[in-house]
Amino acid sequence: MQEWFVDVAEHIADGDPIYLACEECGQVALPPRTVCPDCAGRSLEQRPLSETATVTAETTIFSSTPRYAEETPYTIVIATFEEGVRLTGQLRGAETVERGEEVRLGVESDGDHWLITFTPSD
Ligand SMILES: [Zn+2]
């Protein structure tokens, strides 16, 4: 599991989600980077991220790796935050979700792995 992902997941678990933004041009970055993808600046600042986002895409997975066999089928959501970054997570608390719906960011851990989750917020 990648280090940045663990860092981002731990911030979500603490109720303090974050993303990075370039101090020079304002470009947002998540996954975090050390160099701005837009202007190659190196002044990336950690900023607080909203706890809710809007569903951009969703897809239901009917076959998966053995690790997820018990919870298949499950739904993957790509959600866009007002800050401009996107995260992919597993849908919780509903069978399906519509594009444009608001979802709440969450995270689960089994001790070894982190999983980003989205739950419909109303
Ligand atoms: Zn920049």
GROMACS .gro file of N, CA and C and ligand atoms in nm:
model
  367
    1MET      N    1   0.085  -0.120   0.000
    1MET     CA    2   0.000   0.000   0.000
    1MET      C    3   0.088   0.125   0.000
    2GLN      N    4   0.051   0.221  -0.084
    2GLN     CA    5   0.139   0.337  -0.100
    2GLN      C    6   0.132   0.430   0.021
    3GLU      N    7   0.246   0.487   0.050
    3GLU     CA    8   0.261   0.572   0.169
    3GLU      C    9   0.165   0.691   0.167
    4TRP      N   10   0.151   0.756   0.052
    4TRP     CA   11   0.063   0.873   0.046
    4TRP      C   12  -0.080   0.834   0.079
    5PHE      N   13  -0.120   0.714   0.034
    5PHE     CA   14  -0.257   0.669   0.055
    5PHE      C   15  -0.283   0.648   0.204
    6VAL      N   16  -0.188   0.587   0.272
    6VAL     CA   17  -0.200   0.565   0.416
    6VAL      C   18  -0.209   0.699   0.488
    7ASP      N   19  -0.128   0.794   0.446
    7ASP     CA   20  -0.129   0.928   0.508
    7ASP      C   21  -0.266   0.995   0.489
    8VAL      N   22  -0.316   0.991   0.367
    8VAL     CA   23  -0.446   1.050   0.337
    8VAL      C   24  -0.556   0.978   0.416
    9ALA      N   25  -0.551   0.844   0.421
    9ALA     CA   26  -0.652   0.766   0.492
    9ALA      C   27  -0.649   0.796   0.642
   10GLU      N   28  -0.530   0.809   0.698
   10GLU     CA   29  -0.521   0.838   0.841
   10GLU      C   30  -0.579   0.976   0.874
   11HIS      N   31  -0.558   1.071   0.786
   11HIS     CA   32  -0.618   1.203   0.806
   11HIS      C   33  -0.772   1.195   0.803
   12ILE      N   34  -0.825   1.113   0.711
   12ILE     CA   35  -0.971   1.097   0.703
   12ILE      C   36  -1.021   1.032   0.832
   13ALA      N   37  -0.950   0.929   0.878
   13ALA     CA   38  -0.989   0.858   1.001
   13ALA      C   39  -0.990   0.953   1.120
   14ASP      N   40  -0.902   1.051   1.121
   14ASP     CA   41  -0.894   1.149   1.229
   14ASP      C   42  -0.998   1.261   1.214
   15GLY      N   43  -1.078   1.255   1.108
   15GLY     CA   44  -1.177   1.359   1.083
   15GLY      C   45  -1.114   1.487   1.031
   16ASP      N   46  -0.998   1.473   0.969
   16ASP     CA   47  -0.919   1.588   0.925
   16ASP      C   48  -0.863   1.562   0.785
   17PRO      N   49  -0.955   1.538   0.685
   17PRO     CA   50  -0.905   1.506   0.551
   17PRO      C   51  -0.825   1.621   0.489
   18ILE      N   52  -0.730   1.585   0.408
   18ILE     CA   53  -0.640   1.685   0.349
   18ILE      C   54  -0.621   1.662   0.199
   19TYR      N   55  -0.573   1.766   0.134
   19TYR     CA   56  -0.523   1.753  -0.004
   19TYR      C   57  -0.408   1.852  -0.017
   20LEU      N   58  -0.342   1.851  -0.131
   20LEU     CA   59  -0.232   1.946  -0.151
   20LEU      C   60  -0.269   2.046  -0.260
   21ALA      N   61  -0.221   2.168  -0.242
   21ALA     CA   62  -0.242   2.271  -0.344
   21ALA      C   63  -0.110   2.346  -0.363
   22CYS      N   64  -0.084   2.384  -0.490
   22CYS     CA   65   0.038   2.457  -0.522
   22CYS      C   66   0.026   2.602  -0.476
   23GLU      N   67   0.124   2.650  -0.401
   23GLU     CA   68   0.120   2.788  -0.353
   23GLU      C   69   0.145   2.887  -0.465
   24GLU      N   70   0.205   2.840  -0.574
   24GLU     CA   71   0.239   2.932  -0.682
   24GLU      C   72   0.125   2.948  -0.783
   25CYS      N   73   0.064   2.837  -0.827
   25CYS     CA   74  -0.039   2.849  -0.931
   25CYS      C   75  -0.177   2.802  -0.887
   26GLY      N   76  -0.188   2.743  -0.768
   26GLY     CA   77  -0.319   2.703  -0.717
   26GLY      C   78  -0.364   2.565  -0.762
   27GLN      N   79  -0.287   2.500  -0.848
   27GLN     CA   80  -0.321   2.365  -0.894
   27GLN      C   81  -0.336   2.270  -0.775
   28VAL      N   82  -0.441   2.187  -0.777
   28VAL     CA   83  -0.462   2.095  -0.666
   28VAL      C   84  -0.403   1.958  -0.701
   29ALA      N   85  -0.366   1.885  -0.597
   29ALA     CA   86  -0.302   1.755  -0.620
   29ALA      C   87  -0.348   1.654  -0.516
   30LEU      N   88  -0.407   1.548  -0.563
   30LEU     CA   89  -0.437   1.433  -0.480
   30LEU      C   90  -0.446   1.315  -0.574
   31PRO      N   91  -0.363   1.214  -0.566
   31PRO     CA   92  -0.260   1.190  -0.467
   31PRO      C   93  -0.160   1.306  -0.454
   32PRO      N   94  -0.108   1.324  -0.332
   32PRO     CA   95  -0.008   1.427  -0.309
   32PRO      C   96   0.115   1.406  -0.398
   33ARG      N   97   0.177   1.514  -0.437
   33ARG     CA   98   0.299   1.508  -0.517
   33ARG      C   99   0.402   1.599  -0.452
   34THR      N  100   0.526   1.584  -0.494
   34THR     CA  101   0.628   1.673  -0.440
   34THR      C  102   0.651   1.791  -0.534
   35VAL      N  103   0.607   1.774  -0.660
   35VAL     CA  104   0.624   1.881  -0.759
   35VAL      C  105   0.487   1.910  -0.821
   36CYS      N  106   0.454   2.037  -0.837
   36CYS     CA  107   0.326   2.075  -0.896
   36CYS      C  108   0.314   2.017  -1.038
   37PRO      N  109   0.203   1.947  -1.068
   37PRO     CA  110   0.186   1.889  -1.201
   37PRO      C  111   0.165   1.995  -1.310
   38ASP      N  112   0.134   2.117  -1.267
   38ASP     CA  113   0.104   2.223  -1.364
   38ASP      C  114   0.224   2.313  -1.390
   39CYS      N  115   0.284   2.369  -1.285
   39CYS     CA  116   0.391   2.468  -1.304
   39CYS      C  117   0.527   2.417  -1.258
   40ALA      N  118   0.532   2.292  -1.209
   40ALA     CA  119   0.656   2.232  -1.161
   40ALA      C  120   0.711   2.301  -1.037
   41GLY      N  121   0.627   2.385  -0.973
   41GLY     CA  122   0.667   2.448  -0.847
   41GLY      C  123   0.680   2.344  -0.739
   42ARG      N  124   0.760   2.375  -0.637
   42ARG     CA  125   0.781   2.278  -0.530
   42ARG      C  126   0.719   2.322  -0.398
   43SER      N  127   0.635   2.427  -0.403
   43SER     CA  128   0.571   2.474  -0.280
   43SER      C  129   0.428   2.422  -0.273
   44LEU      N  130   0.416   2.294  -0.239
   44LEU     CA  131   0.284   2.235  -0.226
   44LEU      C  132   0.243   2.240  -0.080
   45GLU      N  133   0.125   2.298  -0.059
   45GLU     CA  134   0.077   2.321   0.076
   45GLU      C  135  -0.036   2.224   0.108
   46GLN      N  136  -0.034   2.169   0.229
   46GLN     CA  137  -0.141   2.079   0.273
   46GLN      C  138  -0.258   2.163   0.320
   47ARG      N  139  -0.376   2.134   0.268
   47ARG     CA  140  -0.495   2.211   0.305
   47ARG      C  141  -0.608   2.117   0.347
   48PRO      N  142  -0.702   2.168   0.429
   48PRO     CA  143  -0.814   2.083   0.470
   48PRO      C  144  -0.909   2.055   0.353
   49LEU      N  145  -0.954   1.932   0.345
   49LEU     CA  146  -1.045   1.890   0.239
   49LEU      C  147  -1.186   1.875   0.296
   50SER      N  148  -1.287   1.909   0.215
   50SER     CA  149  -1.427   1.890   0.256
   50SER      C  150  -1.453   1.744   0.291
   51GLU      N  151  -1.552   1.722   0.379
   51GLU     CA  152  -1.586   1.584   0.413
   51GLU      C  153  -1.698   1.530   0.325
   52THR      N  154  -1.753   1.616   0.239
   52THR     CA  155  -1.854   1.568   0.144
   52THR      C  156  -1.808   1.600   0.002
   53ALA      N  157  -1.857   1.520  -0.093
   53ALA     CA  158  -1.819   1.535  -0.232
   53ALA      C  159  -1.938   1.496  -0.319
   54THR      N  160  -1.927   1.522  -0.449
   54THR     CA  161  -2.035   1.491  -0.543
   54THR      C  162  -1.996   1.373  -0.630
   55VAL      N  163  -2.088   1.279  -0.647
   55VAL     CA  164  -2.059   1.160  -0.727
   55VAL      C  165  -2.039   1.198  -0.873
   56THR      N  166  -1.924   1.161  -0.927
   56THR     CA  167  -1.892   1.188  -1.067
   56THR      C  168  -1.918   1.063  -1.152
   57ALA      N  169  -1.892   0.947  -1.095
   57ALA     CA  170  -1.913   0.821  -1.165
   57ALA      C  171  -1.929   0.711  -1.063
   58GLU      N  172  -2.005   0.609  -1.100
   58GLU     CA  173  -2.018   0.493  -1.011
   58GLU      C  174  -2.024   0.369  -1.097
   59THR      N  175  -1.971   0.261  -1.048
   59THR     CA  176  -1.974   0.136  -1.122
   59THR      C  177  -1.982   0.021  -1.024
   60THR      N  178  -2.063  -0.078  -1.058
   60THR     CA  179  -2.078  -0.194  -0.970
   60THR      C  180  -1.987  -0.305  -1.019
   61ILE      N  181  -1.911  -0.359  -0.927
   61ILE     CA  182  -1.816  -0.466  -0.958
   61ILE      C  183  -1.881  -0.600  -0.924
   62PHE      N  184  -1.893  -0.687  -1.024
   62PHE     CA  185  -1.958  -0.816  -1.001
   62PHE      C  186  -1.859  -0.929  -0.983
   63SER      N  187  -1.734  -0.908  -1.024
   63SER     CA  188  -1.634  -1.011  -0.998
   63SER      C  189  -1.509  -0.940  -0.952
   64SER      N  190  -1.440  -0.998  -0.858
   64SER     CA  191  -1.326  -0.928  -0.799
   64SER      C  192  -1.222  -1.027  -0.752
   65THR      N  193  -1.121  -0.975  -0.691
   65THR     CA  194  -1.014  -1.058  -0.637
   65THR      C  195  -1.067  -1.133  -0.515
   66PRO      N  196  -1.004  -1.244  -0.478
   66PRO     CA  197  -1.050  -1.323  -0.362
   66PRO      C  198  -1.067  -1.240  -0.235
   67ARG      N  199  -0.983  -1.140  -0.217
   67ARG     CA  200  -0.990  -1.058  -0.096
   67ARG      C  201  -1.127  -0.992  -0.077
   68TYR      N  202  -1.193  -0.959  -0.189
   68TYR     CA  203  -1.321  -0.890  -0.181
   68TYR      C  204  -1.438  -0.981  -0.217
   69ALA      N  205  -1.412  -1.111  -0.233
   69ALA     CA  206  -1.515  -1.204  -0.281
   69ALA      C  207  -1.641  -1.198  -0.196
   70GLU      N  208  -1.626  -1.188  -0.066
   70GLU     CA  209  -1.742  -1.192   0.023
   70GLU      C  210  -1.833  -1.072   0.007
   71GLU      N  211  -1.777  -0.958  -0.031
   71GLU     CA  212  -1.862  -0.840  -0.044
   71GLU      C  213  -1.898  -0.809  -0.188
   72THR      N  214  -1.869  -0.899  -0.281
   72THR     CA  215  -1.907  -0.879  -0.421
   72THR      C  216  -2.053  -0.920  -0.441
   73PRO      N  217  -2.136  -0.848  -0.517
   73PRO     CA  218  -2.098  -0.724  -0.586
   73PRO      C  219  -2.091  -0.603  -0.491
   74TYR      N  220  -2.006  -0.510  -0.528
   74TYR     CA  221  -1.997  -0.385  -0.453
   74TYR      C  222  -1.986  -0.269  -0.552
   75THR      N  223  -2.008  -0.150  -0.504
   75THR     CA  224  -2.010  -0.035  -0.593
   75THR      C  225  -1.895   0.059  -0.562
   76ILE      N  226  -1.824   0.095  -0.669
   76ILE     CA  227  -1.714   0.190  -0.659
   76ILE      C  228  -1.763   0.327  -0.703
   77VAL      N  229  -1.728   0.428  -0.626
   77VAL     CA  230  -1.771   0.564  -0.654
   77VAL      C  231  -1.648   0.652  -0.677
   78ILE      N  232  -1.655   0.733  -0.782
   78ILE     CA  233  -1.556   0.840  -0.799
   78ILE      C  234  -1.629   0.969  -0.763
   79ALA      N  235  -1.576   1.040  -0.664
   79ALA     CA  236  -1.642   1.162  -0.617
   79ALA      C  237  -1.548   1.281  -0.631
   80THR      N  238  -1.606   1.394  -0.668
   80THR     CA  239  -1.529   1.517  -0.687
   80THR      C  240  -1.560   1.613  -0.572
   81PHE      N  241  -1.455   1.667  -0.511
   81PHE     CA  242  -1.469   1.762  -0.401
   81PHE      C  243  -1.472   1.904  -0.456
   82GLU      N  244  -1.531   1.996  -0.379
   82GLU     CA  245  -1.539   2.134  -0.428
   82GLU      C  246  -1.400   2.196  -0.447
   83GLU      N  247  -1.299   2.138  -0.380
   83GLU     CA  248  -1.162   2.186  -0.396
   83GLU      C  249  -1.104   2.147  -0.532
   84GLY      N  250  -1.171   2.052  -0.602
   84GLY     CA  251  -1.125   2.015  -0.736
   84GLY      C  252  -1.057   1.879  -0.743
   85VAL      N  253  -1.032   1.817  -0.630
   85VAL     CA  254  -0.969   1.685  -0.634
   85VAL      C  255  -1.075   1.576  -0.637
   86ARG      N  256  -1.033   1.457  -0.679
   86ARG     CA  257  -1.122   1.342  -0.686
   86ARG      C  258  -1.065   1.227  -0.606
   87LEU      N  259  -1.155   1.149  -0.548
   87LEU     CA  260  -1.112   1.026  -0.482
   87LEU      C  261  -1.205   0.913  -0.525
   88THR      N  262  -1.150   0.793  -0.526
   88THR     CA  263  -1.227   0.673  -0.555
   88THR      C  264  -1.248   0.598  -0.425
   89GLY      N  265  -1.371   0.553  -0.402
   89GLY     CA  266  -1.398   0.478  -0.280
   89GLY      C  267  -1.510   0.379  -0.300
   90GLN      N  268  -1.531   0.298  -0.198
   90GLN     CA  269  -1.635   0.196  -0.203
   90GLN      C  270  -1.763   0.251  -0.140
   91LEU      N  271  -1.876   0.226  -0.206
   91LEU     CA  272  -2.004   0.278  -0.157
   91LEU      C  273  -2.049   0.201  -0.033
   92ARG      N  274  -2.096   0.274   0.067
   92ARG     CA  275  -2.149   0.215   0.190
   92ARG      C  276  -2.288   0.274   0.217
   93GLY      N  277  -2.373   0.197   0.283
   93GLY     CA  278  -2.501   0.249   0.328
   93GLY      C  279  -2.608   0.259   0.221
   94ALA      N  280  -2.580   0.211   0.101
   94ALA     CA  281  -2.677   0.213  -0.008
   94ALA      C  282  -2.632   0.113  -0.113
   95GLU      N  283  -2.730   0.066  -0.191
   95GLU     CA  284  -2.697  -0.029  -0.298
   95GLU      C  285  -2.637   0.044  -0.418
   96THR      N  286  -2.697   0.159  -0.447
   96THR     CA  287  -2.651   0.237  -0.561
   96THR      C  288  -2.657   0.385  -0.525
   97VAL      N  289  -2.599   0.466  -0.610
   97VAL     CA  290  -2.598   0.609  -0.589
   97VAL      C  291  -2.604   0.674  -0.727
   98GLU      N  292  -2.664   0.791  -0.735
   98GLU     CA  293  -2.677   0.860  -0.863
   98GLU      C  294  -2.564   0.958  -0.883
   99ARG      N  295  -2.528   0.978  -1.009
   99ARG     CA  296  -2.434   1.085  -1.041
   99ARG      C  297  -2.491   1.218  -0.993
  100GLY      N  298  -2.411   1.300  -0.931
  100GLY     CA  299  -2.457   1.430  -0.882
  100GLY      C  300  -2.501   1.427  -0.737
  101GLU      N  301  -2.517   1.307  -0.682
  101GLU     CA  302  -2.558   1.295  -0.542
  101GLU      C  303  -2.441   1.332  -0.450
  102GLU      N  304  -2.477   1.383  -0.331
  102GLU     CA  305  -2.372   1.418  -0.235
  102GLU      C  306  -2.341   1.298  -0.146
  103VAL      N  307  -2.213   1.272  -0.128
  103VAL     CA  308  -2.170   1.161  -0.044
  103VAL      C  309  -2.070   1.210   0.060
  104ARG      N  310  -2.065   1.136   0.169
  104ARG     CA  311  -1.975   1.171   0.279
  104ARG      C  312  -1.853   1.080   0.275
  105LEU      N  313  -1.738   1.141   0.289
  105LEU     CA  314  -1.610   1.069   0.285
  105LEU      C  315  -1.587   0.993   0.415
  106GLY      N  316  -1.541   0.870   0.402
  106GLY     CA  317  -1.507   0.792   0.521
  106GLY      C  318  -1.390   0.700   0.490
  107VAL      N  319  -1.352   0.621   0.590
  107VAL     CA  320  -1.241   0.530   0.569
  107VAL      C  321  -1.261   0.410   0.661
  108GLU      N  322  -1.215   0.295   0.616
  108GLU     CA  323  -1.220   0.174   0.698
  108GLU      C  324  -1.082   0.112   0.700
  109SER      N  325  -1.053   0.044   0.808
  109SER     CA  326  -0.924  -0.024   0.815
  109SER      C  327  -0.941  -0.159   0.880
  110ASP      N  328  -0.870  -0.259   0.830
  110ASP     CA  329  -0.871  -0.391   0.894
  110ASP      C  330  -0.739  -0.412   0.968
  111GLY      N  331  -0.666  -0.304   0.987
  111GLY     CA  332  -0.537  -0.313   1.056
  111GLY      C  333  -0.420  -0.311   0.961
  112ASP      N  334  -0.438  -0.370   0.842
  112ASP     CA  335  -0.330  -0.374   0.743
  112ASP      C  336  -0.358  -0.285   0.624
  113HIS      N  337  -0.486  -0.279   0.587
  113HIS     CA  338  -0.524  -0.206   0.467
  113HIS      C  339  -0.624  -0.097   0.501
  114TRP      N  340  -0.617   0.010   0.423
  114TRP     CA  341  -0.715   0.117   0.435
  114TRP      C  342  -0.804   0.112   0.315
  115LEU      N  343  -0.931   0.145   0.335
  115LEU     CA  344  -1.027   0.150   0.226
  115LEU      C  345  -1.103   0.281   0.238
  116ILE      N  346  -1.102   0.360   0.133
  116ILE     CA  347  -1.181   0.484   0.131
  116ILE      C  348  -1.325   0.447   0.101
  117THR      N  349  -1.419   0.509   0.173
  117THR     CA  350  -1.561   0.480   0.154
  117THR      C  351  -1.639   0.611   0.132
  118PHE      N  352  -1.752   0.597   0.064
  118PHE     CA  353  -1.846   0.709   0.048
  118PHE      C  354  -1.985   0.659   0.088
  119THR      N  355  -2.054   0.740   0.169
  119THR     CA  356  -2.189   0.709   0.214
  119THR      C  357  -2.279   0.823   0.174
  120PRO      N  358  -2.398   0.794   0.115
  120PRO     CA  359  -2.489   0.903   0.080
  120PRO      C  360  -2.512   0.992   0.202
  121SER      N  361  -2.508   1.124   0.184
  121SER     CA  362  -2.508   1.211   0.301
  121SER      C  363  -2.648   1.250   0.348
  122ASP      N  364  -2.755   1.212   0.273
  122ASP     CA  365  -2.888   1.243   0.328
  122ASP      C  366  -2.972   1.119   0.351
  123ZN      ZN  367   0.184   2.511  -0.959
   0.00000   0.00000   0.00000
